[in-house]
Short mmCIF file of C-alpha atoms in Angstrom, two decimals:
data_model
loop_
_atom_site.label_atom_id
_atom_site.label_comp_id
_atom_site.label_asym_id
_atom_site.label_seq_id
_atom_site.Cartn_x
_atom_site.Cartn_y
_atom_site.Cartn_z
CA UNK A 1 8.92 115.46 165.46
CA UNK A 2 9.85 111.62 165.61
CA UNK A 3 6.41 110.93 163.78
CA UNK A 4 6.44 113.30 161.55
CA UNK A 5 10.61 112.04 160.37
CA UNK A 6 9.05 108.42 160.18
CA UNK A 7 5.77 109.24 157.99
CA UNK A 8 8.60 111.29 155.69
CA UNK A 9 11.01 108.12 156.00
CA UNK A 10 8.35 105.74 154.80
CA UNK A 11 6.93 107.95 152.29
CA UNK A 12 10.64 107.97 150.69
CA UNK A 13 10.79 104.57 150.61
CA UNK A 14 7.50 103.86 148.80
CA UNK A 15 8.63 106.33 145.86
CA UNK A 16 11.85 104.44 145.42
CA UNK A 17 10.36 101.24 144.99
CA UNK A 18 7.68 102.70 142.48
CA UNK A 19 10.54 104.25 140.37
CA UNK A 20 12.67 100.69 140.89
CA UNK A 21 9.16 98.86 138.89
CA UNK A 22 9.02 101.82 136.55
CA UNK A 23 12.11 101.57 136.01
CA UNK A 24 11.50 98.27 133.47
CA UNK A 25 8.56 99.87 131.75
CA UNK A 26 10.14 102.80 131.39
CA UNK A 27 13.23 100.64 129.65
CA UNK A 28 10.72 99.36 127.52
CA UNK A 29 8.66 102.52 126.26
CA UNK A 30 12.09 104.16 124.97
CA UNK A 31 13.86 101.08 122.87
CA UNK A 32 10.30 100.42 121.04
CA UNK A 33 9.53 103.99 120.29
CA UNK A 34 9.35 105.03 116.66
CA UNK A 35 12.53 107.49 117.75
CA UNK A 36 14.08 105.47 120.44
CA UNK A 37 15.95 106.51 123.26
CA UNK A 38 18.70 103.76 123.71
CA UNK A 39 20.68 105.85 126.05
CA UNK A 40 17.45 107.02 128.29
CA UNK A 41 16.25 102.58 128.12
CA UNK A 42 20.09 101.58 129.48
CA UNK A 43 19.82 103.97 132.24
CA UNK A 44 16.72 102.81 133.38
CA UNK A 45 17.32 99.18 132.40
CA UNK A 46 20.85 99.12 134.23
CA UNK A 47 18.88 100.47 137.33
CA UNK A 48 16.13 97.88 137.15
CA UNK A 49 19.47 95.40 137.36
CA UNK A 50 20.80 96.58 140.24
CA UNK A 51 17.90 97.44 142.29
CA UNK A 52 16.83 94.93 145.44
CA UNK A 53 13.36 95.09 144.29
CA UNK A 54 13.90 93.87 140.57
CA UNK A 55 16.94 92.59 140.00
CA UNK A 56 15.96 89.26 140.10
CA UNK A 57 12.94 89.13 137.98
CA UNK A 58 12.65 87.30 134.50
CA UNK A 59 11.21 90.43 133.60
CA UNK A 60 14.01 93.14 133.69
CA UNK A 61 16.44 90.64 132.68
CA UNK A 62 14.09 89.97 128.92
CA UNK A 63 13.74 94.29 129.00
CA UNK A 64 17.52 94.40 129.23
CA UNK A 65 17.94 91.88 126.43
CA UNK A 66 15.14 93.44 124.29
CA UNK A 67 16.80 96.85 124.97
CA UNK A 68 19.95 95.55 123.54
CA UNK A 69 18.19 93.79 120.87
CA UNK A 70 16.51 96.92 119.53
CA UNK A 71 19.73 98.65 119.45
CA UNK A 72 21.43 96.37 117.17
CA UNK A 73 18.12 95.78 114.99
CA UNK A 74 18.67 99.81 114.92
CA UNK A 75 22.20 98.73 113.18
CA UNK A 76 20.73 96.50 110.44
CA UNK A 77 20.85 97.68 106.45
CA UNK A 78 17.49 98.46 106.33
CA UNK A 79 17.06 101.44 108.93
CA UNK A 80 20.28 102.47 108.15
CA UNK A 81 19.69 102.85 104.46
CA UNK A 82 16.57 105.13 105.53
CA UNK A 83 18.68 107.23 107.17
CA UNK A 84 21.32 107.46 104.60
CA UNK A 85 23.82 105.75 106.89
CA UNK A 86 26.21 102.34 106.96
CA UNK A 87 25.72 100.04 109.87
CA UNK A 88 28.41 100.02 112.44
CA UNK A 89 28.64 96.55 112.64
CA UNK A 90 31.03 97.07 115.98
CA UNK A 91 27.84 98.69 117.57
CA UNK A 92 25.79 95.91 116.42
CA UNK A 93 27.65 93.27 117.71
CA UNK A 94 28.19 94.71 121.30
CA UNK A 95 24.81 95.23 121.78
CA UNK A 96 23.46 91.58 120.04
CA UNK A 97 26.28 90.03 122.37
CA UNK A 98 24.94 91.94 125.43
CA UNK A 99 20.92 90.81 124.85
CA UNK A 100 22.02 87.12 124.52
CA UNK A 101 23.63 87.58 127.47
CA UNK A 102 20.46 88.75 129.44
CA UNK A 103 18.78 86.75 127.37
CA UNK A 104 20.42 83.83 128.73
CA UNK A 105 19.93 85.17 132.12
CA UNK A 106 16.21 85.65 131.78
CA UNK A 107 15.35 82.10 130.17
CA UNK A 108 16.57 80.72 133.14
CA UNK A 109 14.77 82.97 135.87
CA UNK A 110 11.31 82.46 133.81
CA UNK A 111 11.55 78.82 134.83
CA UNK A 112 12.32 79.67 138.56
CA UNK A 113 8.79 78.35 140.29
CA UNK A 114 6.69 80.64 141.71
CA UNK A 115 5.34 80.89 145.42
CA UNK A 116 2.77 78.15 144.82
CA UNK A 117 5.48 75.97 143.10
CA UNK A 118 4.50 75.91 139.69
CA UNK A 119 6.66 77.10 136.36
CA UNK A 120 4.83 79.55 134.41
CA UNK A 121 7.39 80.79 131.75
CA UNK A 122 6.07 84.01 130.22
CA UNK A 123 9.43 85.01 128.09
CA UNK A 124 10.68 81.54 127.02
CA UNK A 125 9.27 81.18 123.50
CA UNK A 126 10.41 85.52 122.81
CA UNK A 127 13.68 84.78 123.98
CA UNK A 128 14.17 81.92 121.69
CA UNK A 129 12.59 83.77 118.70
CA UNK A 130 15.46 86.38 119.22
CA UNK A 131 18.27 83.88 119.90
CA UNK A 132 17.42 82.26 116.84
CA UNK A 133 17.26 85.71 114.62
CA UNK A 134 20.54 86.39 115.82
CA UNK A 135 21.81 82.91 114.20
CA UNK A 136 20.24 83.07 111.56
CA UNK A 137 21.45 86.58 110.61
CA UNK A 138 24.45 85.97 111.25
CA UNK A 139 24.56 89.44 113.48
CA UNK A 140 27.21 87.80 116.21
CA UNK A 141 29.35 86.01 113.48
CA UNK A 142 29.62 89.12 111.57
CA UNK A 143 30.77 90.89 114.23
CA UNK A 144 33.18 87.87 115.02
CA UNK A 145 34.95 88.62 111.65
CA UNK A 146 34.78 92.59 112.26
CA UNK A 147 36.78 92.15 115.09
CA UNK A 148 38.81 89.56 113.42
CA UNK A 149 40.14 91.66 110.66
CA UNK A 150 40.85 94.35 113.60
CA UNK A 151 43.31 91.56 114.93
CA UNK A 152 41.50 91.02 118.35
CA UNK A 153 41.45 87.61 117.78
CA UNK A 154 39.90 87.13 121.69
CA UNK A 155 37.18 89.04 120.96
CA UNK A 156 36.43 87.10 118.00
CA UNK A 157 36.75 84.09 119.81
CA UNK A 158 34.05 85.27 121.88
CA UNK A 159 31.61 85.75 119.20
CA UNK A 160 32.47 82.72 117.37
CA UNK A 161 32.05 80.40 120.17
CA UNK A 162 29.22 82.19 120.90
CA UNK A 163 27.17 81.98 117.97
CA UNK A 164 28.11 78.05 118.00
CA UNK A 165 27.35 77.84 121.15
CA UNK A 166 23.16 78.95 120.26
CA UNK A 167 22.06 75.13 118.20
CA UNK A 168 23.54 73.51 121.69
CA UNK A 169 20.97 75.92 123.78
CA UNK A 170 18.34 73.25 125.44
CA UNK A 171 15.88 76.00 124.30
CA UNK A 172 17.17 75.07 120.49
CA UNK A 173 17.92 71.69 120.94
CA UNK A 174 15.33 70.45 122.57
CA UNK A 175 12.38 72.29 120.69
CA UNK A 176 10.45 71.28 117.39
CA UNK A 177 12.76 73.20 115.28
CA UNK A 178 16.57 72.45 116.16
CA UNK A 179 19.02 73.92 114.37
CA UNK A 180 21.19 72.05 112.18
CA UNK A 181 25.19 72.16 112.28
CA UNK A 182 26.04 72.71 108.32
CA UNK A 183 29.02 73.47 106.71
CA UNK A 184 28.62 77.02 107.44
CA UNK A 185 28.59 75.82 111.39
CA UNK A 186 31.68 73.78 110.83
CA UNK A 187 33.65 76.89 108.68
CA UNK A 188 32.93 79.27 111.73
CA UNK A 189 34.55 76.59 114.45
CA UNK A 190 37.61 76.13 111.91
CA UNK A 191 37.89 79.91 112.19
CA UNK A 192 37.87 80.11 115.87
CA UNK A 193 40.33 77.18 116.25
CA UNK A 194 42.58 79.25 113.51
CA UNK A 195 42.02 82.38 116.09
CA UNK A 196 43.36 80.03 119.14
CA UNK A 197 45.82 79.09 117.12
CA UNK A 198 47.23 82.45 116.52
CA UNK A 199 47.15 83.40 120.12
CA UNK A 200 48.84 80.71 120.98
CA UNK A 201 45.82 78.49 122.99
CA UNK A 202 46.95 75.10 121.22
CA UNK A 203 44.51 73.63 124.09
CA UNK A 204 41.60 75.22 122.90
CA UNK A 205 42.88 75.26 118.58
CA UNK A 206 43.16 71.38 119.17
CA UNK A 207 40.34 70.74 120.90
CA UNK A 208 38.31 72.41 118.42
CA UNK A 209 40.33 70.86 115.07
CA UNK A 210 39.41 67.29 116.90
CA UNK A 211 36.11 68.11 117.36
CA UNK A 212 35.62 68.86 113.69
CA UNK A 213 37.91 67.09 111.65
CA UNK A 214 35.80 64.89 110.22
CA UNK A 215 32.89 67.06 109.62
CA UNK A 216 33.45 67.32 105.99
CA UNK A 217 35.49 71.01 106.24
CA UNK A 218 38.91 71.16 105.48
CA UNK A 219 39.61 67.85 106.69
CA UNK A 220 42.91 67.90 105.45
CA UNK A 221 44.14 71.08 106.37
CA UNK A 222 42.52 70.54 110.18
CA UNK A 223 44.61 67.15 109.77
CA UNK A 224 47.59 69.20 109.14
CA UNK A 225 47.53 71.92 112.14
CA UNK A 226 46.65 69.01 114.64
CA UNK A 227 50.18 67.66 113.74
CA UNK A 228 51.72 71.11 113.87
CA UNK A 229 50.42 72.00 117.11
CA UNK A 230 51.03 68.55 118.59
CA UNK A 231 54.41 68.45 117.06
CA UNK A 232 54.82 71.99 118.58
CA UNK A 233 53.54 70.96 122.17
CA UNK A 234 56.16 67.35 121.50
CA UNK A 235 52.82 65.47 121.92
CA UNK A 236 54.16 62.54 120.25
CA UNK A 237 51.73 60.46 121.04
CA UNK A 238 48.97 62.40 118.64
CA UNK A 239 50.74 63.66 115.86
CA UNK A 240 52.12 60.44 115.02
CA UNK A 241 48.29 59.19 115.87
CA UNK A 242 47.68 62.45 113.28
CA UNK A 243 49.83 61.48 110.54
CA UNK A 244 48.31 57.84 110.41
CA UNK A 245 44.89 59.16 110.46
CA UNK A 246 45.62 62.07 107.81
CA UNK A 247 47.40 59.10 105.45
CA UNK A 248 44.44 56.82 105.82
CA UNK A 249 42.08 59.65 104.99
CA UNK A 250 43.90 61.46 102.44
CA UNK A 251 46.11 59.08 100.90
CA UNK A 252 47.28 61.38 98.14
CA UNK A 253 48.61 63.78 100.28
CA UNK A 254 52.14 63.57 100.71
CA UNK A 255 52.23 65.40 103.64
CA UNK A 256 51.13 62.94 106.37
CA UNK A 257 53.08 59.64 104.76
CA UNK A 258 56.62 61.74 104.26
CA UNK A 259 56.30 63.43 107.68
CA UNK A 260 55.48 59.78 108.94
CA UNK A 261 58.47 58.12 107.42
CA UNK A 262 60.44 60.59 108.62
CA UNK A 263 59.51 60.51 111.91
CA UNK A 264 60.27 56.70 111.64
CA UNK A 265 63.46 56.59 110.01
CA UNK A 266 65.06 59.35 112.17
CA UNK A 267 63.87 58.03 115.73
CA UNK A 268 65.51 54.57 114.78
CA UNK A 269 62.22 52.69 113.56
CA UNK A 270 63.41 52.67 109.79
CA UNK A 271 61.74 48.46 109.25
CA UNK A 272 58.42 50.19 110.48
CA UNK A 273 58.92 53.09 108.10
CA UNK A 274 59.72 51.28 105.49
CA UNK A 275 56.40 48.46 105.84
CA UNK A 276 54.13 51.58 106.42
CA UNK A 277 55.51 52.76 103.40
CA UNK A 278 55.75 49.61 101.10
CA UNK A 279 51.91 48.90 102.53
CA UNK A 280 51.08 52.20 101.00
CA UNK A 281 52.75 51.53 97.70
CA UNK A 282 51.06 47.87 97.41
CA UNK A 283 47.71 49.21 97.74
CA UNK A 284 48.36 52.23 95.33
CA UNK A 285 50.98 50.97 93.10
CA UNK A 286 50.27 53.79 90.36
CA UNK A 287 50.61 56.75 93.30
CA UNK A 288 53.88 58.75 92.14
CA UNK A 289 54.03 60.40 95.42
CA UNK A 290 54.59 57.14 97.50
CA UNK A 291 58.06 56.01 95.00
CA UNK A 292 59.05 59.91 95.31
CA UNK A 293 59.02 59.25 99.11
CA UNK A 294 60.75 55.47 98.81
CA UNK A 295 63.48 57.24 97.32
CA UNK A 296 64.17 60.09 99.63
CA UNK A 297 64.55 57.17 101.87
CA UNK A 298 66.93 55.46 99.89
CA UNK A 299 68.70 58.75 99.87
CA UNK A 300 68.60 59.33 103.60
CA UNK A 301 70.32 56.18 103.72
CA UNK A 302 72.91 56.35 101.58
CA UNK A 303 71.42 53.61 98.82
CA UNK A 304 71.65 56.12 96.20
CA UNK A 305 71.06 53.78 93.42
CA UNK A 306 68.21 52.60 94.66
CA UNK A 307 66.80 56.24 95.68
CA UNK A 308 67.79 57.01 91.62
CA UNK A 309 65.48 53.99 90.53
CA UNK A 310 62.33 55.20 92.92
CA UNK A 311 62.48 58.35 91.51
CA UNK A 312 62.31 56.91 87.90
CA UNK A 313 59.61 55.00 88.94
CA UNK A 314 57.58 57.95 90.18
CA UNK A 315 58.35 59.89 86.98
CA UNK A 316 57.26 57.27 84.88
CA UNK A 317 53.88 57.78 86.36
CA UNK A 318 53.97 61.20 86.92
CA UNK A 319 56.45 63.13 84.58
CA UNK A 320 55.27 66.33 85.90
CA UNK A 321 56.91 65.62 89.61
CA UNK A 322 59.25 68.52 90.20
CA UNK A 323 60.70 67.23 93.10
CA UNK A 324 61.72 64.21 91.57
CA UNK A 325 63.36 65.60 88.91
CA UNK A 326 65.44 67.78 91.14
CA UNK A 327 66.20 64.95 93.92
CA UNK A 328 67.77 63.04 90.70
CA UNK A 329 69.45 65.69 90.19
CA UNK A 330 70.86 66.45 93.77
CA UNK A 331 72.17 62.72 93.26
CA UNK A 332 73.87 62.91 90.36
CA UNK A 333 75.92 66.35 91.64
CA UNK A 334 76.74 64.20 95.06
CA UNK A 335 78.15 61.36 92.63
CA UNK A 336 79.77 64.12 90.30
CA UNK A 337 80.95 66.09 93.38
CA UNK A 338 82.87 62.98 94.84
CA UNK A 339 83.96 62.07 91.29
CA UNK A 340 85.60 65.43 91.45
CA UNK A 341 86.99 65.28 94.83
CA UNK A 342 88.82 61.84 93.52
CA UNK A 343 90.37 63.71 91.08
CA UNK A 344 91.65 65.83 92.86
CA UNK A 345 93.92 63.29 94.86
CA UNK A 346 95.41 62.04 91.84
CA UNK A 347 99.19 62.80 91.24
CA UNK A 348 99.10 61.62 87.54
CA UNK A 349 98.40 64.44 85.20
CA UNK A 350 96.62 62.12 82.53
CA UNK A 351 94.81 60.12 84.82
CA UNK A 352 93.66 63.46 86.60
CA UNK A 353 92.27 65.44 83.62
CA UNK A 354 90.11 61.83 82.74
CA UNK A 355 88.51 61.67 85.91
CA UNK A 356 88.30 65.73 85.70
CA UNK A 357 86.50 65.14 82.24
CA UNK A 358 84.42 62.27 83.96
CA UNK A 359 83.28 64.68 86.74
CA UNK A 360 82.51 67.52 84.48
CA UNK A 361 80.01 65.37 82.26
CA UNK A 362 78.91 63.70 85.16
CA UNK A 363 77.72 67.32 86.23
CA UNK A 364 76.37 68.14 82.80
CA UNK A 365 73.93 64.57 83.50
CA UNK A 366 72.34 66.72 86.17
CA UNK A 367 72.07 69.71 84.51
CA UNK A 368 68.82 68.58 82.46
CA UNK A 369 67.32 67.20 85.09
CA UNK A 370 67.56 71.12 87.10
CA UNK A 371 66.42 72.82 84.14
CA UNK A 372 63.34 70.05 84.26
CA UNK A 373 62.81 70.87 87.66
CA UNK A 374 62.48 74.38 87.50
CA UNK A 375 60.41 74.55 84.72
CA UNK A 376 58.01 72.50 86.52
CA UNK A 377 58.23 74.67 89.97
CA UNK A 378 59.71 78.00 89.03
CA UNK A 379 59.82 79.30 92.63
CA UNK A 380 62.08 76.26 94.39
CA UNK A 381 64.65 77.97 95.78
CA UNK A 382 67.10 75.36 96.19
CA UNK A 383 66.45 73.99 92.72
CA UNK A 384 67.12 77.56 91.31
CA UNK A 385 69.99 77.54 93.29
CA UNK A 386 71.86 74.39 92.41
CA UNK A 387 70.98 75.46 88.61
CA UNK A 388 72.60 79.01 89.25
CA UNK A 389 75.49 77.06 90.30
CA UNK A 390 75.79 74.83 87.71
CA UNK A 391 75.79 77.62 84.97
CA UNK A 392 78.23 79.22 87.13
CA UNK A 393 80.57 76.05 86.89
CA UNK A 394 79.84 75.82 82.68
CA UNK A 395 80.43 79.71 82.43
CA UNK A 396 77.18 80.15 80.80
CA UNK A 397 76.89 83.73 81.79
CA UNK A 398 73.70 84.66 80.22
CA UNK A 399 71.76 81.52 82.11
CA UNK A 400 73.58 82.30 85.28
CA UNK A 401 72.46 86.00 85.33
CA UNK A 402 68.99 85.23 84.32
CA UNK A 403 68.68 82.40 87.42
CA UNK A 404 70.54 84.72 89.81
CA UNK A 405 67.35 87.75 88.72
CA UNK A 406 64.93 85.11 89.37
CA UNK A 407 65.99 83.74 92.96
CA UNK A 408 66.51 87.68 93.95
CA UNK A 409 63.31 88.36 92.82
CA UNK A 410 61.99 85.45 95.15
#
């Protein structure tokens, strides 16, 4: 009885091991049939995987990753069309993210040497073939923005980084063909550092914004976000190392030269503020921009005259500044406003209703320069607002009610 239990024993165990190497071909035969059985190939590639016997083969890993490949080539417009269908893109993307994955996997087991010590890849040049459809399709960074527009921003993340990831392969970048990082490349990391971003990974949003800021995409904008997230994170250091690099790069952009300044002038450097500035203005003396910000200077510190002449300056070049019409105009209320206060101290009756009369047509100077404003930038709130208010003050009823429409319609 002992023999006979050990012949049965054995017998068992050479079955097993046949259906563990059938297991592969059997993969195989259903993903490439005419009418493929995906679900039938995973069940027999997912046992392959875990089985002893051939789980560590180049072989079942490249089945598994053709497996997966067939099912998302099953996904493309083509055969879908045929069958009167839309791709599911989600489908698509699993399964293209899942065969570069064994892909991966298998590239490096087919240079694993065999028992004699020699490399012999047999799937290395297939692999890369599919690795580079998959780029150049665009299958994972479709999926990427699928998943995107879902809101799973990790997800997309994944595919992003992953399809970025493939010209950095040593199978790509080391071959005859490399693949080139274009604009498209550089538009698909901008979109994963916007993704970091919004889940709050400033590490990672940063890291990738430094990486590509200077690759010709958005320069400006990546120049921007660097300073908000290092401003964010109080990295001082780099978003005043930002700002100076944004300015230099994109001198007409206000954005980097007044958040600059104001850094300067509020942390107690105002002399270095105010070089960095005049620098700017002596090398582009016809820049409106740079006088608009040398007079909101002036105005933080109280030289109002001088802020007043800046601004002039900067409308002279560009009349069109809305800003600078309605800073002007913020300066002549202050000097109308204290004008009135004045009066108001005054016990004489005569000399009160003069200085009254001076306040009121001191307000009237800045009424203009509102009106100017506004029509240049109909959606500044606080411009519409000080407007409102002076209408309000001339009883102009018809003006105010029209303003007050227009900032609740905001």
């Amino acid at each position: 009885m002992k023999r006979l239990f050990l012949t049965v024993t054995v017998a068992c165990c050479i079955f097993a091991v046949g259906n563990a190497r059938s297991n592969i071909s059997t993969a195989k035969d259903l993903a490439l049939r005419e009418s493929p059985d995906f679900e039938g190939a995973k069940e027999a590639i997912n046992a392959a995987l875990q089985d002893p016997e051939t789980k560590d083969k180049a072989e079942t890993w490249y089945v598994a990753g053709l497996v997966y490949e067939k099912i998302a080539e099953a996904e493309t417009n083509k055969n879908k069309q045929m069958l009167g269908r839309q791709p599911d893109v989600a489908t698509q993307g699993e399964a293209a993210l899942k065969s570069y994955e064994y892909y991966l996997l298998a590239y490096e087991k087919d240079f694993i040497p065999n028992a004699k010590g020699k490399v012999r890849p047999k799937y290395a040049r297939k692999i890369e073939e599919s690795i580079r459809y998959y780029y150049n399709q665009g299958i994972i960074v479709n999926y990427g923005i699928h998943v995107y527009n879902e809101r799973n921003y990790e997800r997309a993340i994944d595919a992003f980084e992953t399809h970025t990831a493939i010209p950095d392969l040593e199978m790509i970048k080391n071959s005859k063909n490399p693949i080139i990082k274009d604009s498209i490349y550089n538009q698909i990391k901008y979109c994963t550092a916007a993704c970091a971003s919004i889940i709050e990974d400033n590490q990672k949003a940063a890291a990738i914004y430094e990486e590509i800021k200077d690759k010709g995409y958005e320069g400006n904008r990546i120049h921007q976000f660097l300073y908000d997230i290092y401003s964010r994170e109080k990295d001082t250091v780099n978003f005043v190392r930002t700002l100076k690099e944004g300015h230099e790069k994109y001198p007409e952009e206000q954005f980097f030269l007044g958040n600059l300044i104001n850094y300067l002038i509020f942390n107690g450097k105002v002399d270095e503020g105010l070089a960095y500035l005049d620098e700017a203005i002596k090398n582009n003396p016809n820049n409106a921009e740079y006088y608009y910000v040398k007079g909101s200077v002036m105005e933080v510190l109280d030289k109002l005259d001088d802020a007043v002449t800046f601004f002039d300056k900067a409308l002279s070049i560009n009349p069109n500044l809305s800003a600078a019409w309605g800073r002007k105009g913020a300066i002549i209320m202050k000097t109308a406003m204290k004008m009135e206060e004045n009066a108001a101290n005054i016990k004489d009756p005569q000399l009160y209703n003069k200085e009254k009369a001076n306040a009121d047509a001191k307000f009237k100077e800045a009424l203009p320069l509102f009106e100017k404003a506004v029509e240049l930038n109909p959606e500044d709130i606080d411009n519409l607002k000080l407007l409102r208010g002076l209408y309000y003050r001339f009883k102009d009823t018809e003006k105010y009610e029209e303003i007050n429409e227009r900032i609740n319609a905001l």
